[in-house]
Amino acid sequence: MEKTILQGKGFAVLEIDGKKKVSWAEGLIGKSVYYDITDENFEKLKKSEKDANEVLFFCKNGIWPLTAEEDEEADKDFLRECPELLLEIPENQELFEKEELEALLKIAHEKLGN
């Protein structure tokens, strides 16, 4: 037996055989997908659209989305591995302090043979 517990923006929380499931349409044909959701995450889902999006991401991927700080640090780590992108996309330079940026730009120029 399927019972709708909560109808959200683009998703629904259902009770199916005594278990809470979150569901939404996915893919080109909009096939319904179902994921288990804990009571704790169900409560978080109801708080705000941002919280709902984070919970839906978690239900699908099994990990929480990165915070803005974690995302920026991941970008910086990637650019440290590929510093030539600091030259190709100058906006990336804004992520770094002057001293580290100068060192990375030197490496980038060396890699590119400039």
PDB file of C-alpha atoms in Angstrom:
ATOM      1  CA  MET A   1       0.000   0.000   0.000  1.00  0.00           C
ATOM      2  CA  GLU A   2       1.347   3.413  -0.989  1.00  0.00           C
ATOM      3  CA  LYS A   3       0.439   6.547   0.961  1.00  0.00           C
ATOM      4  CA  THR A   4       1.676  10.091   0.266  1.00  0.00           C
ATOM      5  CA  ILE A   5       3.044  11.665   3.455  1.00  0.00           C
ATOM      6  CA  LEU A   6       4.413  14.891   1.984  1.00  0.00           C
ATOM      7  CA  GLN A   7       4.194  16.473  -1.448  1.00  0.00           C
ATOM      8  CA  GLY A   8       7.206  18.700  -1.997  1.00  0.00           C
ATOM      9  CA  LYS A   9       8.527  20.820  -4.830  1.00  0.00           C
ATOM     10  CA  GLY A  10       9.404  18.170  -7.423  1.00  0.00           C
ATOM     11  CA  PHE A  11       9.388  15.243  -5.004  1.00  0.00           C
ATOM     12  CA  ALA A  12       7.101  13.293  -2.716  1.00  0.00           C
ATOM     13  CA  VAL A  13       7.618  11.330   0.468  1.00  0.00           C
ATOM     14  CA  LEU A  14       5.601   8.139   0.518  1.00  0.00           C
ATOM     15  CA  GLU A  15       4.952   5.361   2.960  1.00  0.00           C
ATOM     16  CA  ILE A  16       5.347   2.036   1.178  1.00  0.00           C
ATOM     17  CA  ASP A  17       4.990  -1.182   3.182  1.00  0.00           C
ATOM     18  CA  GLY A  18       5.593   0.746   6.418  1.00  0.00           C
ATOM     19  CA  LYS A  19       8.801   2.435   5.193  1.00  0.00           C
ATOM     20  CA  LYS A  20       9.337   6.059   4.231  1.00  0.00           C
ATOM     21  CA  LYS A  21      10.554   6.558   0.672  1.00  0.00           C
ATOM     22  CA  VAL A  22      11.314   9.751  -1.206  1.00  0.00           C
ATOM     23  CA  SER A  23      10.435   9.768  -4.886  1.00  0.00           C
ATOM     24  CA  TRP A  24      10.869  12.036  -7.898  1.00  0.00           C
ATOM     25  CA  ALA A  25      10.892  11.787 -11.673  1.00  0.00           C
ATOM     26  CA  GLU A  26      14.313  11.296 -13.212  1.00  0.00           C
ATOM     27  CA  GLY A  27      15.781  10.979 -16.683  1.00  0.00           C
ATOM     28  CA  LEU A  28      14.524  11.825 -20.133  1.00  0.00           C
ATOM     29  CA  ILE A  29      11.233  10.005 -19.744  1.00  0.00           C
ATOM     30  CA  GLY A  30      10.630  11.089 -16.160  1.00  0.00           C
ATOM     31  CA  LYS A  31      10.709   7.613 -14.645  1.00  0.00           C
ATOM     32  CA  SER A  32       9.863   7.635 -10.932  1.00  0.00           C
ATOM     33  CA  VAL A  33      12.741   6.658  -8.656  1.00  0.00           C
ATOM     34  CA  TYR A  34      12.423   5.712  -4.985  1.00  0.00           C
ATOM     35  CA  TYR A  35      14.971   6.037  -2.192  1.00  0.00           C
ATOM     36  CA  ASP A  36      14.742   5.143   1.496  1.00  0.00           C
ATOM     37  CA  ILE A  37      14.690   8.132   3.834  1.00  0.00           C
ATOM     38  CA  THR A  38      15.319   8.132   7.579  1.00  0.00           C
ATOM     39  CA  ASP A  39      13.050   9.936  10.026  1.00  0.00           C
ATOM     40  CA  GLU A  40      15.886  12.388  10.754  1.00  0.00           C
ATOM     41  CA  ASN A  41      16.350  13.227   7.069  1.00  0.00           C
ATOM     42  CA  PHE A  42      12.580  13.458   6.605  1.00  0.00           C
ATOM     43  CA  GLU A  43      12.481  16.144   9.301  1.00  0.00           C
ATOM     44  CA  LYS A  44      15.387  18.009   7.679  1.00  0.00           C
ATOM     45  CA  LEU A  45      13.681  17.761   4.275  1.00  0.00           C
ATOM     46  CA  LYS A  46      10.693  19.698   5.610  1.00  0.00           C
ATOM     47  CA  LYS A  47      12.737  22.659   6.923  1.00  0.00           C
ATOM     48  CA  SER A  48      13.557  24.530   3.711  1.00  0.00           C
ATOM     49  CA  GLU A  49      14.068  24.106  -0.018  1.00  0.00           C
ATOM     50  CA  LYS A  50      17.859  24.153   0.526  1.00  0.00           C
ATOM     51  CA  ASP A  51      17.605  21.414   3.154  1.00  0.00           C
ATOM     52  CA  ALA A  52      15.297  19.423   0.869  1.00  0.00           C
ATOM     53  CA  ASN A  53      17.794  19.635  -1.992  1.00  0.00           C
ATOM     54  CA  GLU A  54      20.601  18.457   0.294  1.00  0.00           C
ATOM     55  CA  VAL A  55      18.543  15.511   1.564  1.00  0.00           C
ATOM     56  CA  LEU A  56      17.534  14.508  -1.974  1.00  0.00           C
ATOM     57  CA  PHE A  57      21.201  14.651  -3.027  1.00  0.00           C
ATOM     58  CA  PHE A  58      22.113  12.465  -0.043  1.00  0.00           C
ATOM     59  CA  CYS A  59      19.353   9.954  -0.757  1.00  0.00           C
ATOM     60  CA  LYS A  60      20.523   9.551  -4.345  1.00  0.00           C
ATOM     61  CA  ASN A  61      24.309   9.636  -3.819  1.00  0.00           C
ATOM     62  CA  GLY A  62      24.865   8.405  -0.263  1.00  0.00           C
ATOM     63  CA  ILE A  63      26.990  11.470   0.569  1.00  0.00           C
ATOM     64  CA  TRP A  64      26.146  15.038   1.508  1.00  0.00           C
ATOM     65  CA  PRO A  65      26.834  17.807  -1.000  1.00  0.00           C
ATOM     66  CA  LEU A  66      29.984  19.824  -0.412  1.00  0.00           C
ATOM     67  CA  THR A  67      29.728  23.060   1.504  1.00  0.00           C
ATOM     68  CA  ALA A  68      30.838  26.212  -0.332  1.00  0.00           C
ATOM     69  CA  GLU A  69      34.141  26.086   1.566  1.00  0.00           C
ATOM     70  CA  GLU A  70      34.730  22.412   0.718  1.00  0.00           C
ATOM     71  CA  ASP A  71      33.857  23.065  -2.915  1.00  0.00           C
ATOM     72  CA  GLU A  72      36.313  25.977  -3.090  1.00  0.00           C
ATOM     73  CA  GLU A  73      39.052  23.894  -1.456  1.00  0.00           C
ATOM     74  CA  ALA A  74      38.429  21.084  -3.973  1.00  0.00           C
ATOM     75  CA  ASP A  75      38.760  23.625  -6.794  1.00  0.00           C
ATOM     76  CA  LYS A  76      42.014  24.895  -5.316  1.00  0.00           C
ATOM     77  CA  ASP A  77      43.399  21.364  -4.959  1.00  0.00           C
ATOM     78  CA  PHE A  78      42.571  20.691  -8.618  1.00  0.00           C
ATOM     79  CA  LEU A  79      44.230  23.944  -9.718  1.00  0.00           C
ATOM     80  CA  ARG A  80      47.335  23.068  -7.696  1.00  0.00           C
ATOM     81  CA  GLU A  81      47.559  19.902  -9.810  1.00  0.00           C
ATOM     82  CA  CYS A  82      46.841  21.776 -13.074  1.00  0.00           C
ATOM     83  CA  PRO A  83      48.211  25.299 -12.504  1.00  0.00           C
ATOM     84  CA  GLU A  84      48.180  26.086 -16.226  1.00  0.00           C
ATOM     85  CA  LEU A  85      44.431  26.579 -15.831  1.00  0.00           C
ATOM     86  CA  LEU A  86      45.274  29.684 -13.813  1.00  0.00           C
ATOM     87  CA  LEU A  87      46.575  31.176 -17.052  1.00  0.00           C
ATOM     88  CA  GLU A  88      43.833  29.828 -19.284  1.00  0.00           C
ATOM     89  CA  ILE A  89      41.024  30.916 -16.923  1.00  0.00           C
ATOM     90  CA  PRO A  90      42.351  33.977 -15.043  1.00  0.00           C
ATOM     91  CA  GLU A  91      39.283  34.165 -12.758  1.00  0.00           C
ATOM     92  CA  ASN A  92      40.714  31.097 -10.994  1.00  0.00           C
ATOM     93  CA  GLN A  93      43.560  33.258  -9.693  1.00  0.00           C
ATOM     94  CA  GLU A  94      41.147  34.956  -7.289  1.00  0.00           C
ATOM     95  CA  LEU A  95      41.016  31.772  -5.195  1.00  0.00           C
ATOM     96  CA  PHE A  96      44.626  32.091  -4.040  1.00  0.00           C
ATOM     97  CA  GLU A  97      46.645  34.364  -1.787  1.00  0.00           C
ATOM     98  CA  LYS A  98      49.392  36.328  -3.541  1.00  0.00           C
ATOM     99  CA  GLU A  99      52.349  34.177  -2.438  1.00  0.00           C
ATOM    100  CA  GLU A 100      50.806  30.849  -3.411  1.00  0.00           C
ATOM    101  CA  LEU A 101      49.470  32.299  -6.666  1.00  0.00           C
ATOM    102  CA  GLU A 102      52.917  33.516  -7.705  1.00  0.00           C
ATOM    103  CA  ALA A 103      54.417  30.072  -7.051  1.00  0.00           C
ATOM    104  CA  LEU A 104      51.643  28.348  -9.015  1.00  0.00           C
ATOM    105  CA  LEU A 105      51.931  30.770 -11.930  1.00  0.00           C
ATOM    106  CA  LYS A 106      55.681  30.087 -12.104  1.00  0.00           C
ATOM    107  CA  ILE A 107      54.963  26.342 -12.326  1.00  0.00           C
ATOM    108  CA  ALA A 108      52.259  26.978 -14.944  1.00  0.00           C
ATOM    109  CA  HIS A 109      54.654  28.985 -17.130  1.00  0.00           C
ATOM    110  CA  GLU A 110      57.269  26.226 -16.812  1.00  0.00           C
ATOM    111  CA  LYS A 111      54.739  23.557 -17.825  1.00  0.00           C
ATOM    112  CA  LEU A 112      53.685  25.585 -20.846  1.00  0.00           C
ATOM    113  CA  GLY A 113      57.278  26.400 -21.760  1.00  0.00           C
ATOM    114  CA  ASN A 114      56.852  30.166 -21.438  1.00  0.00           C
TER     115      ASN A 114
END
